[in-house]
Coordinates of C-alpha atoms in Angstrom, one line a residue:
Chain A
X1 CA 61.2 6.1 -29.1
X2 CA 57.9 5.0 -30.6
X3 CA 55.1 6.3 -28.4
X4 CA 51.5 5.2 -28.3
X5 CA 49.0 7.6 -26.7
X6 CA 45.7 6.1 -25.6
X7 CA 42.8 8.6 -25.7
X8 CA 39.0 8.5 -25.1
X9 CA 36.1 10.5 -26.2
X10 CA 34.0 11.5 -23.2
X11 CA 31.0 13.7 -22.5
X12 CA 32.1 17.3 -21.6
X13 CA 32.6 17.7 -17.9
X14 CA 29.8 20.4 -17.8
X15 CA 27.3 17.8 -19.0
X16 CA 24.2 17.3 -16.7
X17 CA 23.9 13.5 -16.9
X18 CA 20.4 12.1 -17.9
X19 CA 19.7 8.3 -18.0
X20 CA 18.5 6.9 -21.3
X21 CA 15.2 4.9 -21.6
X22 CA 17.1 1.6 -21.4
X23 CA 18.2 2.5 -17.8
X24 CA 21.7 1.4 -18.6
X25 CA 23.2 4.2 -20.6
X26 CA 23.2 8.0 -20.7
X27 CA 21.0 10.1 -22.9
X28 CA 23.4 11.5 -25.5
X29 CA 21.0 13.9 -27.3
X30 CA 22.4 17.4 -26.9
X31 CA 25.6 16.1 -25.2
X32 CA 28.9 17.6 -26.3
X33 CA 31.7 15.2 -26.4
X34 CA 35.4 16.1 -25.9
X35 CA 38.8 14.6 -25.6
X36 CA 39.2 13.3 -22.0
X37 CA 41.0 16.1 -20.1
X38 CA 43.8 13.9 -18.7
X39 CA 44.5 12.5 -22.2
X40 CA 45.6 16.0 -23.3
X41 CA 48.5 15.7 -20.8
X42 CA 49.5 12.3 -22.2
X43 CA 49.5 13.6 -25.8
X44 CA 51.5 16.7 -24.9
X45 CA 54.0 14.6 -23.0
X46 CA 54.4 12.3 -26.0
X47 CA 55.1 15.2 -28.3
X48 CA 57.6 16.7 -25.9
X49 CA 59.5 13.4 -25.6
X50 CA 59.7 13.2 -29.4
X51 CA 60.9 16.7 -29.5
X52 CA 63.5 16.1 -26.8
X53 CA 64.9 13.0 -28.6
X54 CA 64.3 14.5 -32.1
X55 CA 63.4 11.0 -33.1
X56 CA 60.6 8.4 -32.9
X57 CA 56.9 8.6 -33.6
X58 CA 53.7 9.4 -31.8
X59 CA 50.6 7.3 -32.6
X60 CA 47.3 8.1 -31.0
X61 CA 44.8 5.3 -30.6
X62 CA 41.3 4.9 -29.2
X63 CA 38.8 2.1 -28.7
X64 CA 35.3 3.3 -29.4
X65 CA 32.7 4.2 -32.0
X66 CA 33.3 6.0 -35.3
X67 CA 32.4 9.3 -33.7
X68 CA 35.8 9.3 -32.1
X69 CA 37.4 10.3 -35.4
X70 CA 37.0 14.0 -34.4
X71 CA 39.1 13.6 -31.3
X72 CA 41.7 11.5 -33.2
X73 CA 41.8 14.2 -35.9
X74 CA 42.4 16.8 -33.2
X75 CA 45.3 14.8 -31.8
X76 CA 46.8 14.6 -35.3
X77 CA 46.4 18.4 -35.7
X78 CA 48.2 18.9 -32.4
X79 CA 51.2 16.9 -33.7
X80 CA 50.6 13.2 -33.5
X81 CA 52.0 11.3 -36.6
X82 CA 49.3 8.7 -37.0
X83 CA 45.9 7.8 -35.7
X84 CA 44.3 4.4 -35.1
X85 CA 40.6 3.8 -34.4
X86 CA 39.9 0.4 -33.0
X87 CA 36.2 0.5 -33.7
X88 CA 33.4 -0.7 -31.6
X89 CA 29.6 -0.1 -31.6
X90 CA 29.2 0.6 -27.9
X91 CA 30.3 3.0 -25.1
X92 CA 33.4 1.4 -23.7
X93 CA 33.1 0.9 -19.9
X94 CA 34.4 -2.6 -19.5
X95 CA 38.0 -2.2 -18.3
X96 CA 39.1 -5.7 -19.2
X97 CA 37.8 -5.5 -22.7
X98 CA 39.4 -2.1 -23.4
X99 CA 42.8 -3.3 -22.0
X100 CA 42.7 -6.5 -24.0
X101 CA 41.8 -4.7 -27.2
X102 CA 44.6 -2.2 -26.8
X103 CA 47.2 -4.8 -25.7
X104 CA 46.3 -7.0 -28.8
X105 CA 46.9 -4.0 -31.1
X106 CA 50.0 -2.6 -29.4
X107 CA 51.7 -6.0 -29.7
X108 CA 51.5 -5.6 -33.5
X109 CA 53.3 -2.2 -33.6
X110 CA 56.7 -0.9 -32.5
X111 CA 56.2 0.6 -29.1
X112 CA 58.6 1.6 -26.3
X113 CA 56.2 3.8 -24.3
X114 CA 52.4 4.0 -23.8
X115 CA 51.0 7.3 -22.4
X116 CA 47.5 7.5 -21.0
X117 CA 45.4 10.0 -19.0
X118 CA 45.1 8.9 -15.4
X119 CA 41.4 8.0 -15.9
X120 CA 38.6 8.7 -18.3
X121 CA 36.1 11.0 -16.7
X122 CA 33.0 9.0 -17.8
X123 CA 33.5 5.5 -16.4
X124 CA 36.0 6.8 -13.8
X125 CA 37.7 3.3 -13.8
X126 CA 41.3 4.5 -13.4
X127 CA 42.4 0.9 -14.2
X128 CA 43.4 0.9 -17.9
X129 CA 47.1 2.0 -17.6
X130 CA 48.2 -0.7 -15.0
X131 CA 46.0 -3.4 -16.6
X132 CA 47.5 -2.7 -20.1
X133 CA 51.0 -2.7 -18.6
X134 CA 50.3 -6.1 -17.0
X135 CA 49.1 -7.5 -20.3
X136 CA 52.1 -6.2 -22.2
X137 CA 54.7 -7.0 -19.5
X138 CA 55.7 -3.3 -19.4
X139 CA 56.8 -1.3 -16.4
X140 CA 54.1 1.1 -15.1
X141 CA 53.7 4.2 -13.1
X142 CA 50.3 5.8 -12.7
X143 CA 49.0 9.3 -11.9
X144 CA 52.4 10.9 -12.8
X145 CA 52.8 14.6 -12.1
X146 CA 56.5 14.9 -13.2
X147 CA 58.4 12.8 -15.7
X148 CA 62.0 12.9 -16.8
X149 CA 63.7 10.7 -19.3
X150 CA 67.5 10.1 -19.1
X151 CA 69.6 7.2 -20.4
X152 CA 66.6 5.3 -21.6
X153 CA 64.9 5.1 -18.2
X154 CA 62.3 7.3 -16.6
X155 CA 62.1 9.0 -13.2
X156 CA 58.4 9.6 -12.4
X157 CA 56.9 11.5 -9.5
X158 CA 53.4 10.9 -8.3
X159 CA 51.2 12.1 -5.5
X160 CA 50.1 9.6 -3.0
X161 CA 47.9 10.2 0.1
X162 CA 49.8 13.0 2.0
X163 CA 53.2 12.5 0.2
X164 CA 54.9 12.2 -3.1
X165 CA 56.6 9.1 -4.5
X166 CA 59.6 9.2 -6.8
X167 CA 59.7 6.1 -9.0
X168 CA 62.5 4.7 -11.1
X169 CA 60.9 3.1 -14.2
X170 CA 62.5 1.1 -16.9
X171 CA 61.4 1.0 -20.6
X172 CA 59.2 -0.2 -22.2
X173 CA 56.6 1.4 -19.9
X174 CA 53.1 2.6 -19.5
X175 CA 52.8 6.0 -17.8
X176 CA 49.5 7.5 -16.8
X177 CA 49.4 11.3 -16.7
X178 CA 48.0 13.6 -14.0
X179 CA 46.9 17.2 -14.4
X180 CA 49.9 19.4 -13.8
X181 CA 52.4 17.3 -15.8
X182 CA 52.5 19.9 -18.5
X183 CA 50.6 22.6 -20.3
X184 CA 49.0 21.0 -23.4
X185 CA 49.3 22.8 -26.7
X186 CA 46.3 23.2 -29.0
X187 CA 46.0 22.7 -32.7
X188 CA 46.7 25.7 -35.0
X189 CA 45.6 26.1 -38.6
X190 CA 48.9 24.7 -40.0
X191 CA 48.5 21.6 -37.8
X192 CA 44.9 21.2 -38.9
X193 CA 45.9 21.3 -42.6
X194 CA 48.9 18.9 -42.0
X195 CA 46.6 16.5 -40.2
X196 CA 44.6 15.8 -43.3
X197 CA 47.6 14.2 -44.9
X198 CA 48.5 12.0 -41.9
X199 CA 47.8 8.2 -41.8
X200 CA 44.4 7.3 -40.2
X201 CA 43.8 3.6 -39.7
X202 CA 40.5 2.1 -38.8
X203 CA 40.1 -1.6 -37.9
X204 CA 37.7 -3.5 -35.6
X205 CA 38.7 -3.8 -32.0
X206 CA 39.6 -7.3 -30.8
X207 CA 37.4 -7.0 -27.7
X208 CA 37.2 -10.6 -26.7
X209 CA 34.7 -11.8 -24.1
X210 CA 33.0 -9.3 -21.8
X211 CA 34.4 -8.9 -18.3
X212 CA 31.3 -7.1 -17.0
X213 CA 27.9 -5.8 -18.0
X214 CA 25.9 -2.9 -16.7
X215 CA 22.7 -3.9 -14.8
X216 CA 21.5 -0.3 -14.3
X217 CA 22.5 3.3 -14.2
X218 CA 20.8 5.6 -11.8
X219 CA 21.0 9.2 -10.6
X220 CA 21.8 10.0 -7.0
X221 CA 19.0 11.3 -4.9
X222 CA 18.9 15.1 -5.0
X223 CA 20.0 16.9 -1.9
X224 CA 17.1 18.4 0.1
X225 CA 16.8 22.1 -0.5
X226 CA 18.9 24.1 1.9
X227 CA 18.3 27.5 3.3
X228 CA 19.9 30.9 3.2
X229 CA 20.5 31.8 6.8
X230 CA 21.0 35.5 6.1
X231 CA 23.0 38.2 4.4
X232 CA 26.5 39.5 5.1
X233 CA 28.7 39.1 8.2
X234 CA 25.7 39.6 10.4
X235 CA 24.4 36.1 9.4
X236 CA 27.4 34.3 10.9
X237 CA 25.8 33.7 14.4
X238 CA 22.8 32.2 12.7
X239 CA 25.1 29.9 10.6
X240 CA 27.0 28.8 13.7
X241 CA 23.7 28.1 15.5
X242 CA 22.4 26.0 12.5
X243 CA 25.7 24.1 12.3
X244 CA 25.6 23.3 16.0
X245 CA 22.0 22.3 15.9
X246 CA 22.7 19.8 13.1
X247 CA 25.9 18.6 14.9
X248 CA 28.0 19.7 12.0
X249 CA 30.1 21.6 14.5
Chain B
X1 CA 37.9 -21.5 -5.4
X2 CA 35.5 -19.4 -3.4
X3 CA 38.0 -17.4 -1.3
X4 CA 38.3 -13.6 -1.3
X5 CA 41.8 -12.2 -1.2
X6 CA 42.5 -8.7 0.1
X7 CA 45.7 -6.9 -0.7
X8 CA 46.6 -4.8 2.4
X9 CA 48.5 -1.5 1.9
X10 CA 51.2 -1.1 4.5
X11 CA 53.0 2.2 4.9
X12 CA 55.4 3.2 7.7
X13 CA 55.0 -0.3 9.1
X14 CA 51.2 -0.1 9.7
X15 CA 48.2 -1.2 7.7
X16 CA 46.3 1.8 6.1
X17 CA 42.7 2.3 7.3
X18 CA 41.2 1.9 3.8
X19 CA 42.7 -1.7 3.8
X20 CA 40.9 -2.5 7.0
X21 CA 37.7 -1.2 5.4
X22 CA 38.3 -3.5 2.4
X23 CA 38.6 -6.5 4.8
X24 CA 35.0 -5.6 5.9
X25 CA 33.8 -5.7 2.3
X26 CA 35.6 -9.0 1.8
X27 CA 34.1 -10.6 4.9
X28 CA 30.6 -9.7 3.7
X29 CA 31.4 -11.1 0.2
X30 CA 32.9 -14.3 1.7
X31 CA 29.6 -14.9 3.5
X32 CA 27.9 -14.9 0.1
X33 CA 30.4 -17.1 -1.7
X34 CA 30.9 -19.5 1.3
X35 CA 34.7 -18.8 1.2
X36 CA 37.4 -17.5 3.4
X37 CA 39.2 -14.1 3.5
X38 CA 42.9 -14.2 3.0
X39 CA 44.8 -10.9 3.6
X40 CA 48.1 -10.5 1.7
X41 CA 50.6 -7.9 2.7
X42 CA 53.7 -7.1 0.7
X43 CA 56.7 -5.3 2.0
X44 CA 59.7 -5.6 4.3
X45 CA 59.4 -5.9 8.1
X46 CA 55.7 -6.6 8.2
X47 CA 55.3 -8.1 11.7
X48 CA 53.6 -5.0 13.2
X49 CA 51.2 -4.7 10.3
X50 CA 50.4 -8.5 10.5
X51 CA 49.7 -8.2 14.2
X52 CA 47.0 -5.6 13.3
X53 CA 45.7 -7.5 10.2
X54 CA 45.2 -10.8 12.1
X55 CA 42.7 -9.0 14.3
X56 CA 40.2 -8.1 11.5
X57 CA 38.2 -11.3 11.3
X58 CA 40.2 -12.4 8.3
X59 CA 40.8 -16.2 8.2
X60 CA 44.5 -16.0 7.3
X61 CA 47.2 -13.4 6.8
X62 CA 50.1 -13.9 4.4
X63 CA 53.1 -11.7 4.6
X64 CA 55.2 -11.6 1.5
X65 CA 58.2 -10.2 3.4
X66 CA 61.7 -9.5 2.2
X67 CA 64.3 -6.8 1.5
X68 CA 63.4 -6.9 -2.2
X69 CA 60.1 -5.4 -1.2
X70 CA 61.5 -2.6 1.0
X71 CA 60.0 -0.2 -1.5
X72 CA 56.8 -0.5 -3.5
X73 CA 57.0 -2.0 -7.0
X74 CA 53.7 -2.4 -8.9
X75 CA 55.1 -5.2 -11.1
X76 CA 56.9 -6.9 -8.2
X77 CA 53.9 -6.8 -5.8
X78 CA 51.5 -8.0 -8.6
X79 CA 53.6 -11.1 -9.2
X80 CA 53.6 -11.9 -5.5
X81 CA 49.8 -11.4 -5.2
X82 CA 49.1 -13.6 -8.2
X83 CA 51.2 -16.4 -6.6
X84 CA 49.1 -16.1 -3.5
X85 CA 45.8 -16.2 -5.5
X86 CA 46.9 -19.5 -6.9
X87 CA 48.1 -20.9 -3.6
X88 CA 44.9 -19.8 -1.8
X89 CA 42.1 -20.6 -4.3
X90 CA 41.0 -16.9 -4.7
X91 CA 38.0 -16.2 -6.9
X92 CA 38.1 -12.5 -6.1
X93 CA 40.8 -9.9 -5.2
X94 CA 40.0 -6.7 -3.5
X95 CA 42.1 -3.7 -2.6
X96 CA 41.3 -0.1 -1.5
X97 CA 41.0 2.5 -4.2
X98 CA 44.1 4.5 -3.1
X99 CA 47.1 5.7 -5.1
X100 CA 48.6 2.2 -4.5
X101 CA 45.4 0.3 -5.2
X102 CA 44.9 2.0 -8.5
X103 CA 48.5 1.2 -9.5
X104 CA 48.6 -2.4 -8.3
X105 CA 45.1 -4.0 -8.5
X106 CA 44.5 -3.5 -12.3
X107 CA 47.9 -5.2 -13.0
X108 CA 46.9 -8.2 -10.9
X109 CA 43.6 -8.3 -12.9
X110 CA 45.6 -8.3 -16.1
X111 CA 47.8 -11.2 -15.0
X112 CA 44.7 -13.2 -13.9
X113 CA 42.8 -12.1 -17.0
X114 CA 40.1 -11.1 -14.6
X115 CA 37.0 -8.9 -14.8
X116 CA 37.7 -5.6 -13.1
X117 CA 35.4 -3.0 -11.5
X118 CA 37.0 -0.1 -9.6
X119 CA 36.0 2.4 -6.9
X120 CA 33.1 0.3 -5.7
X121 CA 30.9 1.4 -2.9
X122 CA 28.9 -1.8 -2.7
X123 CA 29.6 -5.5 -3.5
X124 CA 27.4 -8.6 -3.8
X125 CA 27.3 -12.1 -5.1
X126 CA 24.1 -13.3 -6.7
X127 CA 23.4 -16.4 -8.8
X128 CA 27.1 -17.2 -8.9
X129 CA 28.1 -13.8 -10.2
X130 CA 29.8 -10.9 -8.5
X131 CA 27.9 -7.6 -8.5
X132 CA 29.2 -4.1 -7.7
X133 CA 27.9 -0.5 -7.4
X134 CA 30.2 2.3 -8.3
X135 CA 29.9 6.1 -9.0
X136 CA 30.5 7.1 -12.6
X137 CA 30.8 10.6 -14.2
X138 CA 32.4 11.7 -10.9
X139 CA 29.3 10.7 -9.0
X140 CA 26.7 12.3 -11.3
X141 CA 25.4 8.8 -11.7
X142 CA 25.8 5.4 -10.1
X143 CA 26.4 2.2 -12.1
X144 CA 25.3 -1.2 -10.9
X145 CA 27.3 -3.9 -12.8
X146 CA 27.6 -7.6 -12.9
X147 CA 30.9 -9.4 -13.5
X148 CA 30.6 -11.7 -16.5
X149 CA 33.4 -14.0 -15.4
X150 CA 35.7 -15.0 -12.5
X151 CA 38.1 -14.3 -11.2
X152 CA 36.9 -10.9 -10.3
X153 CA 39.0 -7.9 -9.1
X154 CA 37.7 -4.7 -7.5
X155 CA 39.0 -1.6 -5.7
X156 CA 36.9 -0.4 -2.8
X157 CA 36.3 3.4 -2.3
X158 CA 37.8 4.6 1.0
X159 CA 35.1 5.4 3.5
X160 CA 32.4 3.1 1.9
X161 CA 32.8 0.4 4.6
X162 CA 33.7 0.6 8.3
X163 CA 37.2 -0.7 9.2
X164 CA 37.3 -4.4 10.2
X165 CA 38.0 -5.2 13.9
X166 CA 37.7 -8.6 15.6
X167 CA 38.9 -10.4 18.7
X168 CA 39.8 -13.4 16.5
X169 CA 43.5 -14.2 15.8
X170 CA 44.1 -15.3 12.3
X171 CA 46.9 -17.6 11.4
X172 CA 49.9 -15.6 9.9
X173 CA 52.2 -17.2 7.4
X174 CA 55.2 -15.9 5.6
X175 CA 56.1 -16.2 1.9
X176 CA 59.2 -15.4 0.0
X177 CA 59.3 -12.5 -2.4
X178 CA 59.2 -13.7 -6.0
X179 CA 62.5 -13.8 -8.0
X180 CA 63.1 -11.6 -11.0
X181 CA 64.0 -8.0 -11.9
X182 CA 61.7 -5.2 -10.8
X183 CA 60.6 -2.9 -13.6
X184 CA 59.3 0.1 -11.7
X185 CA 60.4 0.7 -8.1
X186 CA 59.8 3.6 -5.6
X187 CA 63.1 5.1 -4.7
X188 CA 62.0 7.9 -2.4
X189 CA 58.9 9.1 -0.6
X190 CA 58.8 12.9 0.1
X191 CA 56.3 13.8 2.8
X192 CA 54.2 16.9 2.0
X193 CA 55.3 20.0 3.7
X194 CA 53.8 21.4 6.9
X195 CA 51.8 18.3 8.0
X196 CA 48.9 19.3 5.7
X197 CA 45.7 17.3 6.0
X198 CA 45.2 15.3 2.8
X199 CA 42.0 16.6 1.1
X200 CA 40.3 13.1 1.1
X201 CA 41.0 12.5 4.8
X202 CA 40.0 16.0 6.1
X203 CA 37.0 16.3 8.4
X204 CA 36.4 19.8 7.1
X205 CA 37.2 21.2 3.7
X206 CA 37.2 25.0 3.1
X207 CA 37.3 25.7 -0.7
X208 CA 37.8 28.9 -2.5
X209 CA 36.9 30.0 -6.1
X210 CA 37.0 33.0 -8.4
X211 CA 35.0 35.1 -6.0
X212 CA 38.2 35.6 -4.0
X213 CA 39.4 37.8 -6.9
X214 CA 43.1 37.5 -6.3
X215 CA 45.3 34.4 -5.4
X216 CA 46.7 36.1 -2.3
X217 CA 43.1 36.3 -0.9
X218 CA 43.3 32.6 -0.3
X219 CA 44.8 33.6 3.0
X220 CA 41.2 34.1 4.1
X221 CA 40.5 30.4 3.2
X222 CA 43.6 29.2 4.9
X223 CA 42.8 31.2 8.1
X224 CA 39.3 29.7 8.2
X225 CA 40.7 26.2 7.8
X226 CA 43.2 26.8 10.5
X227 CA 40.5 28.0 12.9
X228 CA 39.2 24.4 13.1
X229 CA 42.5 23.5 14.9
X230 CA 45.5 21.4 13.8
X231 CA 44.9 18.4 11.6
X232 CA 41.1 19.0 11.0
X233 CA 40.6 21.1 7.9
X234 CA 42.1 21.1 4.4
X235 CA 42.0 23.8 1.8
X236 CA 40.2 23.0 -1.5
X237 CA 39.9 25.0 -4.8
X238 CA 37.6 25.2 -7.8
X239 CA 38.8 24.3 -11.3
X240 CA 38.8 27.9 -12.3
X241 CA 41.4 29.0 -9.8
X242 CA 43.6 25.9 -10.4
X243 CA 43.5 26.5 -14.1
X244 CA 44.4 30.1 -13.5
X245 CA 47.5 28.9 -11.5
X246 CA 46.4 30.3 -8.2
X247 CA 46.4 27.0 -6.4
X248 CA 48.0 23.5 -7.0
X249 CA 46.0 20.8 -8.7
X250 CA 46.3 18.7 -5.6
X251 CA 43.7 21.0 -4.0
X252 CA 41.2 20.9 -6.9
X253 CA 37.7 19.5 -6.0
X254 CA 35.5 18.3 -8.9
X255 CA 35.3 16.0 -11.9
X256 CA 38.9 16.6 -13.0
X257 CA 40.2 17.0 -9.5
X258 CA 39.3 15.1 -6.3
X259 CA 35.9 13.7 -5.4
X260 CA 35.5 14.4 -1.7
X261 CA 32.9 13.6 0.9
X262 CA 33.8 15.3 4.2
X263 CA 31.5 15.8 7.2
X264 CA 31.6 19.6 6.5
X265 CA 32.3 21.4 3.2
X266 CA 32.5 25.2 3.1
X267 CA 32.4 26.8 -0.4
X268 CA 33.6 30.4 -0.6
X269 CA 33.2 32.4 -3.7
X270 CA 32.4 29.3 -5.8
X271 CA 29.5 29.6 -8.1
X272 CA 28.9 25.8 -8.3
X273 CA 29.7 24.6 -11.9
X274 CA 28.3 21.1 -12.6
X275 CA 31.8 19.6 -12.6
X276 CA 32.5 21.1 -9.1
X277 CA 29.2 20.0 -7.6
X278 CA 30.0 16.4 -8.8
X279 CA 33.1 16.5 -6.6
X280 CA 31.5 17.5 -3.3
X281 CA 27.8 16.9 -3.4
X282 CA 28.0 13.9 -1.1
X283 CA 29.5 16.0 1.8
X284 CA 27.3 15.6 4.9
X285 CA 26.9 19.3 5.4
X286 CA 27.5 22.0 2.8
X287 CA 27.9 25.7 3.6
X288 CA 28.1 28.2 0.8
X289 CA 29.1 31.8 1.0
X290 CA 28.6 33.8 -2.2
X291 CA 27.5 37.3 -3.1
X292 CA 25.2 36.1 -5.9
X293 CA 22.0 34.8 -4.4
X294 CA 21.2 32.9 -7.6
X295 CA 24.5 31.0 -7.7
X296 CA 23.9 27.2 -8.3
X297 CA 26.0 26.4 -5.2
X298 CA 23.0 27.4 -3.1
X299 CA 20.9 24.6 -4.6
X300 CA 23.1 22.0 -3.0
X301 CA 24.1 23.9 0.2
X302 CA 22.4 23.1 3.4
X303 CA 23.2 26.6 4.8
X304 CA 24.0 29.7 2.8
X305 CA 25.1 33.2 3.5
X306 CA 24.6 35.7 0.7
X307 CA 27.4 38.3 1.1
X308 CA 30.9 39.5 0.3
X309 CA 33.5 36.8 1.2
X310 CA 35.8 39.6 2.5
X311 CA 33.3 40.5 5.2
X312 CA 31.7 37.1 5.9
X313 CA 34.8 34.9 6.1
X314 CA 36.8 36.8 8.7
X315 CA 33.7 36.9 10.9
X316 CA 33.1 33.2 10.4
X317 CA 36.8 32.5 11.2
X318 CA 36.5 34.4 14.5
X319 CA 33.3 32.6 15.4
X320 CA 34.7 29.1 14.6
X321 CA 37.8 29.9 16.6
X322 CA 35.5 30.7 19.6
X323 CA 33.5 27.5 19.2
X324 CA 36.7 25.5 19.1
X325 CA 38.1 27.2 22.2
X326 CA 34.9 26.1 24.0
X327 CA 35.5 22.4 23.1

């Protein structure tokens, strides 16, 4: 099974966001970037499927600026066979453009399965997997917490509001991965050395026309300063009184 | 081509509340575009849901009803919705940002080659272009965006709009399910055990963190949640305790968990890492209990108690139980 894993480079989740002077992007000075947390589960699942079948390939791809090479190299070191950078100059937030660019490229390579994280934790769009599947005509299951492959078809489990769905899914498919699906491995020294010899392809992304543009980015109003009502269990009556006064109880 | 189409989510024969909220968003948008609101429901046995959906102020309800749609299929439903977009001159398609909405709406957008903006909390139509406001970076910032083309697809964050309700009676029509094989189909829905309140629907969330020291001490958190009475409070957790395997990921609040906005949020033994604060800072009232008076959680909390969770929480549980008895 030839597997494509879509990844994204995002600001680390402990970043305090500041708005840049243009009012439309974030200040990146001093920001640490990392592999999107959910994409780690997608990559791990791809490696496990390849190990289970003892055949096929894992190609990791991203749409973004050249700085993404670090995250692609990390994926190679963890065990992916090949990395592809569909290069752009900007931060990618436009769901339609990213899906079009990935679909255009995937159509040129052998691919039976696309694995993605459930969402990128920067733009929080949560739309790429199903959009990509629609463009490719693939089956799709999103936010998957358990995945099994048997006889060329998947059984996927996903949490919905207050319940869990079990989905029968044909191949080719796009599956988006939720935390809990697996425990991702990290690169070891041997993997890092091996990664240097693996194929790395860079080509411009076929973005097509824009679907949307950012008018402004703003920070939410800070919460008004609260108060410490007291210390220890003795402060409980004061807390209850404060909650009743503000109609929180 | 100025109509707004809403995809209604029907489960257990009834329309989900976030779908009714999405109709409200669509009605506002239709006023700006000068179009009508068409609600499309997909499923099998939709009469009950349609009776509810026709009383929302929508102009028309279409039920794509048939045994082939007895269970949800993203690709099957998307095909049906796209047929209805063409039949009804839709320039925009809206759906609630739920598990189903995130699975279905982007596929519809792909088939329409539409602009797509998700998890929106505000919508507009200015100078012929759709505009939307949405939280990014888990709510650490808000993006205002303009669609560069039509059609336009958006998912609407649950709770951002009031549910639609009207005395009007919209016309209801039926459509056949589209032909063709389904690629992915739900074969079973397993309800979560013990009638637990879903985190995002809870009126109160009591969350625990590392300060509880041991996984079994989450009993304190569960007892406090239970004190609010059945069906009111849910248990949440910090990333640290989920990563440590103390609690399931379904309970994680924060940037890599759930973003929640309950009327009351009680954080126990949670220091308040940036990624946790991003997930709960829009709660109406925040209470923090932590033994470290300098913990960042106190900067966002409305009310704080500095103290040992093992002393404070049982006392609070007893006090809440007393208050609830009096109600």
